[in-house]
Amino acid sequence: MKEEIKAYNSVLELIGNTPLIKLNKVSADLKGNFYAKVEAFNPGHSTKDRIALYIIEEAEKRGILKPGDTIIETTSGNTGFSLAMVSIIKGYDCILAVSSKSSKDKIDMLRSMGAKVYVCPAHVSADDERSYYNVAKRLHEETKGSVYINQYFNDLNVDAHYRSTGPEIWEQTKGKITHLVACSGTGGTISGTARFLKEMNPNIKILGVDAFGSVLKKYHETREFDNDEIYPYRIEGIGKNLIPTATDFDIIDKFIKVSDEDSAHTAREIVKKEGLFVGYTSGAAFQAVKQYAEDGEFDADSNVVIIFPDHGSRYMSKVFSDEWMSEQGFFDSVNQEEALKIEI
Ligand code: PMP
């Protein structure tokens, strides 16, 4: 009998089916069982691989994209990286309009992945023709055979998680999940995953994570857009200064806000205690778990699944740099003692 060579056809076949990993030490003082859905196991090291592949393949099915066409998006973050990766394999050009605030490392990383990067001035309003929104829109209008991913306002972002992240969690927990905790940026992850899980069991609680400086929590509670909620913060990827249509506010039971400082310390704690090198928003997500636990949200029978969106390697010059932590004043308070205690 001929032995088959075991190999994947491309890196794209490794997207999704990420592991659920029990958190033993960081949750030692909490009631319940806590499991992380570790999205860094995607080949592009984040949950955004799922939406990049899904949205592009939907566009292909609908006949909007053919080889040689162009993918356009406005992000220097995880979505940009995932789109560039999928574009390489499928033979598309990838254009990313990014803000001049983006670090050189990020821009270099995207260019290394073959993307054409337009750096647009950060300090102009969204309706200025030089803003990255308008540059992306203009490039989309001018480029025949292009798709503008527009993840904040694209239902396919939600759909990607409804079809993959949700069913995976249901299967992995054998339907025993009681709570989902997820960060909200575009809202695609929490909304799509929750939609599937609530269809399977409407009693599952959906707990959102928002940042101080963002409008999402207040909008969820009042359905009003409150400008006073908006101020600068450091966590990248969660919270927003606008209301994305990709967020299904009705399906989310509660939001909680987490601080830059607590989230940073919790990210470092996860790495040191669980050996899981995850990013800043994974720290935010577990920080939210601690706060929800304090509010009495969980009991001994709770099976809580927390989405850890990306890998720690993207934050070497931030959360995982002692200098950066010091510059932010994150080592100034009593936390210093806590931080050092973790230096096992
Ligand atoms: N964490 C990180 C690091 C992200 O890049 C994002 C996406 N903006 C999120 C969390 C939130 O995911 P979503 O956009 O699906 O709400």
Coordinates of C-alpha atoms and ligand atoms in Angstrom, one line a residue:
M1 CA 0.0 0.0 0.0
K2 CA 1.3 3.4 -0.9
E3 CA 2.0 5.7 2.0
E4 CA 0.3 9.1 1.7
I5 CA 2.4 12.2 2.5
K6 CA 0.7 14.0 5.3
A7 CA 0.8 17.7 4.5
Y8 CA -1.5 20.7 4.3
N9 CA -2.1 22.2 0.9
S10 CA -1.5 25.7 2.2
V11 CA -1.4 27.6 5.5
L12 CA -5.1 28.5 5.0
E13 CA -6.1 25.0 5.9
L14 CA -4.8 25.7 9.4
I15 CA -7.3 28.5 10.0
G16 CA -9.8 27.8 12.8
N17 CA -10.2 24.8 15.0
T18 CA -8.1 26.5 17.7
P19 CA -7.7 24.7 21.1
L20 CA -9.6 25.4 24.2
I21 CA -7.2 25.4 27.1
K22 CA -8.1 25.2 30.8
L23 CA -6.8 28.1 32.9
N24 CA -5.7 26.6 36.1
K25 CA -3.5 29.1 37.9
V26 CA -4.9 32.5 37.0
S27 CA -8.4 31.4 38.1
A28 CA -7.3 29.7 41.3
D29 CA -9.2 32.1 43.5
L30 CA -12.4 32.2 41.4
K31 CA -15.5 30.1 41.6
G32 CA -16.1 28.0 38.4
N33 CA -14.1 26.5 35.5
F34 CA -12.4 28.7 33.0
Y35 CA -11.3 27.8 29.5
A36 CA -9.5 30.0 27.0
K37 CA -10.2 29.8 23.3
V38 CA -6.6 30.6 22.2
E39 CA -6.9 32.3 18.8
A40 CA -3.1 32.7 18.6
F41 CA -3.0 29.1 17.2
N42 CA -4.4 30.4 13.9
P43 CA -1.5 30.6 11.4
G44 CA -1.7 34.4 11.3
H45 CA -1.7 34.4 15.1
S46 CA -5.1 35.9 15.6
T47 CA -8.8 35.5 15.3
K48 CA -8.9 37.8 12.3
D49 CA -7.7 34.9 10.1
R50 CA -11.2 33.5 10.3
I51 CA -12.9 36.7 8.9
A52 CA -10.2 37.3 6.3
L53 CA -10.6 33.9 4.8
Y54 CA -14.4 33.8 5.1
I55 CA -15.1 37.2 3.6
I56 CA -12.7 36.7 0.7
E57 CA -14.2 33.2 -0.1
E58 CA -17.7 34.7 0.1
A59 CA -16.7 37.4 -2.4
E60 CA -15.3 34.6 -4.7
K61 CA -18.5 32.6 -4.5
R62 CA -20.5 35.7 -5.4
G63 CA -18.2 36.3 -8.4
I64 CA -16.9 39.6 -7.0
L65 CA -13.3 38.5 -6.8
K66 CA -11.1 36.7 -9.3
P67 CA -7.3 36.0 -9.2
G68 CA -5.4 39.2 -9.7
D69 CA -8.1 41.4 -8.1
T70 CA -7.6 43.6 -5.1
I71 CA -8.5 43.4 -1.4
I72 CA -8.7 46.8 0.4
E73 CA -9.0 47.5 4.2
T74 CA -8.2 50.2 6.7
T75 CA -6.2 48.5 9.4
S76 CA -2.6 48.1 10.6
G77 CA -3.6 45.5 13.0
N78 CA -4.5 41.8 13.0
T79 CA -7.0 42.0 10.2
G80 CA -4.4 43.6 7.9
F81 CA -2.0 40.8 8.5
S82 CA -4.6 38.1 8.0
L83 CA -5.8 39.7 4.7
A84 CA -2.3 39.9 3.5
M85 CA -1.7 36.3 4.3
V86 CA -4.9 35.1 2.5
S87 CA -4.1 37.4 -0.5
I88 CA -0.7 35.8 -0.9
I89 CA -2.1 32.3 -1.2
K90 CA -5.1 33.2 -3.3
G91 CA -3.2 35.6 -5.7
Y92 CA -4.8 38.9 -4.8
D93 CA -3.2 42.3 -4.4
C94 CA -3.7 43.6 -0.8
I95 CA -3.9 47.4 -0.1
L96 CA -4.0 48.6 3.4
A97 CA -4.7 52.2 4.3
V98 CA -3.3 52.8 7.8
S99 CA -2.9 55.7 10.2
S100 CA 0.4 57.4 10.6
K101 CA 0.1 56.5 14.3
S102 CA 0.9 52.8 13.4
S103 CA 4.3 51.7 14.5
K104 CA 7.1 51.2 12.0
D105 CA 7.2 47.5 13.0
K106 CA 3.6 47.0 12.1
I107 CA 4.0 48.7 8.7
D108 CA 7.1 46.7 8.0
M109 CA 5.4 43.5 8.9
L110 CA 2.5 44.2 6.5
R111 CA 4.9 45.2 3.7
S112 CA 6.8 41.9 4.4
M113 CA 3.6 40.1 3.8
G114 CA 3.3 41.7 0.4
A115 CA 0.7 44.3 1.2
K116 CA 0.8 47.8 -0.4
V117 CA 0.6 50.1 2.6
Y118 CA -0.7 53.7 2.3
V119 CA 0.2 55.7 5.4
C120 CA -2.5 58.4 6.0
P121 CA -2.3 61.3 8.4
A122 CA -3.7 60.4 11.8
H123 CA -4.7 63.9 12.9
V124 CA -7.4 64.6 10.3
S125 CA -11.1 64.0 10.8
A126 CA -12.7 60.9 9.4
D127 CA -14.4 63.0 6.6
D128 CA -11.2 64.6 5.4
E129 CA -10.2 63.2 2.0
R130 CA -6.7 62.3 3.4
S131 CA -8.2 60.1 6.2
Y132 CA -7.5 56.4 5.9
Y133 CA -11.3 55.8 5.6
N134 CA -11.5 58.1 2.6
V135 CA -8.3 56.9 1.0
A136 CA -9.6 53.3 1.2
K137 CA -13.0 54.3 -0.2
R138 CA -11.4 56.2 -3.1
L139 CA -9.0 53.3 -3.9
H140 CA -12.0 50.9 -3.9
E141 CA -13.9 53.1 -6.3
E142 CA -10.9 53.6 -8.6
T143 CA -9.8 49.9 -8.6
K144 CA -11.8 47.6 -10.8
G145 CA -12.3 44.1 -9.2
S146 CA -11.7 45.3 -5.7
V147 CA -13.4 44.4 -2.5
Y148 CA -13.5 46.8 0.5
I149 CA -13.6 44.5 3.6
N150 CA -15.0 47.3 5.9
Q151 CA -15.0 45.0 8.9
Y152 CA -16.9 47.3 11.3
F153 CA -19.9 47.5 8.9
N154 CA -19.8 44.0 7.2
D155 CA -22.2 41.3 8.3
L156 CA -19.9 38.7 6.9
N157 CA -17.5 39.5 9.8
V158 CA -20.3 38.3 12.2
D159 CA -21.1 35.4 9.9
A160 CA -17.6 34.1 10.0
H161 CA -17.8 33.6 13.7
Y162 CA -21.3 32.2 13.6
R163 CA -20.0 29.5 11.3
S164 CA -16.7 28.7 12.9
T165 CA -16.0 30.0 16.4
G166 CA -19.5 29.4 17.8
P167 CA -19.8 25.7 16.6
E168 CA -16.2 25.0 17.7
I169 CA -16.9 26.2 21.3
W170 CA -20.2 24.3 21.4
E171 CA -18.5 21.1 20.3
Q172 CA -15.4 21.5 22.5
T173 CA -17.5 22.1 25.6
K174 CA -20.0 19.4 24.7
G175 CA -22.7 22.0 25.1
K176 CA -21.7 22.6 28.8
I177 CA -20.6 26.2 28.3
T178 CA -22.5 28.6 30.6
H179 CA -20.8 31.9 29.9
L180 CA -18.9 33.5 27.0
V181 CA -16.5 36.3 27.8
A182 CA -15.3 38.2 24.7
C183 CA -13.7 41.6 23.9
S184 CA -15.7 43.8 21.5
G185 CA -14.0 45.9 18.8
T186 CA -15.9 45.5 15.6
G187 CA -18.2 43.2 17.6
G188 CA -17.9 40.4 15.0
T189 CA -16.4 37.8 17.4
I190 CA -18.8 38.3 20.3
S191 CA -21.9 38.7 18.1
G192 CA -21.3 35.8 15.7
T193 CA -20.2 33.4 18.4
A194 CA -23.0 34.4 20.7
R195 CA -25.6 34.0 17.9
F196 CA -24.7 30.4 17.4
L197 CA -24.4 29.6 21.1
K198 CA -27.7 31.2 22.0
E199 CA -29.4 29.2 19.2
M200 CA -28.1 26.1 20.9
N201 CA -28.9 27.2 24.4
P202 CA -30.5 30.6 25.1
N203 CA -29.4 30.5 28.7
I204 CA -25.8 31.0 27.9
K205 CA -24.7 34.4 29.2
I206 CA -22.8 36.6 26.8
L207 CA -20.4 38.9 28.7
G208 CA -18.8 41.7 26.7
V209 CA -15.5 43.5 27.4
D210 CA -15.1 47.2 26.6
A211 CA -12.4 49.8 27.3
F212 CA -12.6 52.9 29.4
G213 CA -12.6 55.6 26.7
S214 CA -15.1 53.8 24.5
V215 CA -18.8 54.2 23.9
L216 CA -19.9 50.6 23.6
K217 CA -21.0 49.8 27.2
K218 CA -23.0 53.0 27.5
Y219 CA -24.6 52.5 24.1
H220 CA -25.5 49.0 25.2
E221 CA -27.2 50.3 28.3
T222 CA -29.0 53.4 26.9
R223 CA -28.9 53.0 23.1
E224 CA -27.6 56.5 23.1
F225 CA -24.3 57.7 21.7
D226 CA -22.5 59.6 24.4
N227 CA -19.5 61.7 23.2
D228 CA -18.4 62.2 26.8
E229 CA -17.5 58.5 27.0
I230 CA -14.7 59.0 24.4
Y231 CA -11.1 59.7 25.4
P232 CA -7.7 58.2 24.4
Y233 CA -6.7 54.8 25.8
R234 CA -3.9 52.4 25.0
I235 CA -5.4 49.0 24.5
E236 CA -5.6 48.3 20.7
G237 CA -8.4 46.3 19.2
I238 CA -11.3 46.8 21.7
G239 CA -13.7 49.6 22.3
K240 CA -14.7 52.2 19.7
N241 CA -15.6 55.8 19.2
L242 CA -18.4 54.8 16.8
I243 CA -21.2 52.2 16.8
P244 CA -20.3 49.4 14.5
T245 CA -23.2 47.6 12.7
A246 CA -21.2 44.4 13.1
T247 CA -22.1 44.5 16.8
D248 CA -25.4 42.9 17.8
F249 CA -26.1 44.8 21.0
D250 CA -29.3 42.8 21.7
I251 CA -27.5 39.5 22.0
I252 CA -24.9 40.7 24.5
D253 CA -26.2 40.4 28.1
K254 CA -23.7 42.8 29.8
F255 CA -20.6 44.8 29.2
I256 CA -17.9 45.7 31.6
K257 CA -15.1 48.2 31.2
V258 CA -11.4 47.3 31.9
S259 CA -8.5 49.7 32.4
D260 CA -5.3 49.9 30.4
E261 CA -3.3 49.2 33.5
D262 CA -5.2 46.3 34.9
S263 CA -5.4 44.6 31.4
A264 CA -1.6 45.0 30.9
H265 CA -0.8 43.4 34.3
T266 CA -3.3 40.6 33.7
A267 CA -1.8 39.9 30.2
R268 CA 1.6 39.5 31.9
E269 CA 0.1 37.3 34.6
I270 CA -1.4 34.9 32.1
V271 CA 1.9 34.6 30.4
K272 CA 3.8 33.9 33.6
K273 CA 1.3 31.6 35.2
E274 CA -0.1 29.7 32.3
G275 CA 2.8 29.8 29.8
L276 CA 0.4 31.2 27.2
F277 CA 2.1 34.0 25.3
V278 CA -1.1 36.0 24.5
G279 CA -1.7 39.7 23.6
Y280 CA -3.0 42.8 25.4
T281 CA -6.7 42.1 24.8
S282 CA -6.4 38.6 26.2
G283 CA -5.3 40.4 29.4
A284 CA -8.3 42.6 29.0
A285 CA -10.6 39.6 28.6
F286 CA -9.3 37.9 31.7
Q287 CA -9.3 41.1 33.7
A288 CA -13.0 41.3 32.8
V289 CA -13.5 37.8 34.1
K290 CA -12.0 38.8 37.5
Q291 CA -14.4 41.8 37.6
Y292 CA -17.4 39.7 36.6
A293 CA -16.4 37.2 39.3
E294 CA -16.3 39.9 41.9
D295 CA -19.8 40.9 40.9
G296 CA -20.9 37.3 41.7
E297 CA -21.5 36.4 38.0
F298 CA -20.1 32.8 38.4
D299 CA -20.6 29.8 40.7
A300 CA -18.9 26.5 41.2
D301 CA -20.8 25.0 38.2
S302 CA -20.0 27.7 35.7
N303 CA -18.1 26.7 32.6
V304 CA -16.7 30.0 31.3
V305 CA -15.1 30.3 27.9
I306 CA -12.9 33.3 27.3
I307 CA -11.7 34.3 23.9
F308 CA -8.0 35.2 23.8
P309 CA -7.8 37.0 20.4
D310 CA -4.1 37.1 19.5
H311 CA -0.5 36.4 20.3
G312 CA 1.9 38.3 22.6
S313 CA 4.6 38.7 20.0
R314 CA 2.7 41.7 18.6
Y315 CA 3.2 43.6 21.8
M316 CA 6.9 43.3 22.5
S317 CA 7.4 47.1 22.5
K318 CA 4.3 47.6 24.7
V319 CA 2.9 45.3 27.4
F320 CA 5.9 43.0 27.4
S321 CA 8.4 45.9 27.6
D322 CA 9.3 46.9 31.2
E323 CA 10.3 50.3 29.9
W324 CA 7.0 50.9 28.2
M325 CA 5.1 49.7 31.4
S326 CA 7.2 52.1 33.5
E327 CA 6.6 55.0 31.0
Q328 CA 2.9 54.5 31.4
G329 CA 3.2 54.6 35.1
F330 CA 1.9 51.0 35.4
F331 CA 4.6 50.1 37.9
D332 CA 3.9 53.1 40.1
S333 CA 1.1 51.8 42.4
V334 CA 0.7 48.8 44.6
N335 CA 0.7 46.8 41.5
Q336 CA 4.5 46.9 41.5
E337 CA 4.4 44.5 44.4
E338 CA 2.0 42.2 42.5
A339 CA 4.0 42.4 39.3
L340 CA 7.2 41.4 41.1
K341 CA 5.4 38.6 42.9
I342 CA 4.7 37.0 39.6
E343 CA 8.5 37.0 38.7
I344 CA 8.7 33.4 39.9
Ligands
PMP1 N1 -8.5 41.9 20.3 C1 -7.7 42.3 19.3 C2 -6.2 42.3 19.5 C3 -8.3 42.7 18.1 O1 -7.4 43.1 17.1 C4 -9.7 42.8 17.9 C5 -10.3 43.3 16.7 N2 -10.4 44.7 16.6 C6 -10.5 42.4 19.0 C7 -9.8 41.9 20.2 C8 -12.0 42.4 19.0 O2 -12.5 41.5 18.0 P1 -13.8 42.0 17.2 O3 -13.4 43.1 16.2 O4 -14.3 40.7 16.5 O5 -14.8 42.5 18.2

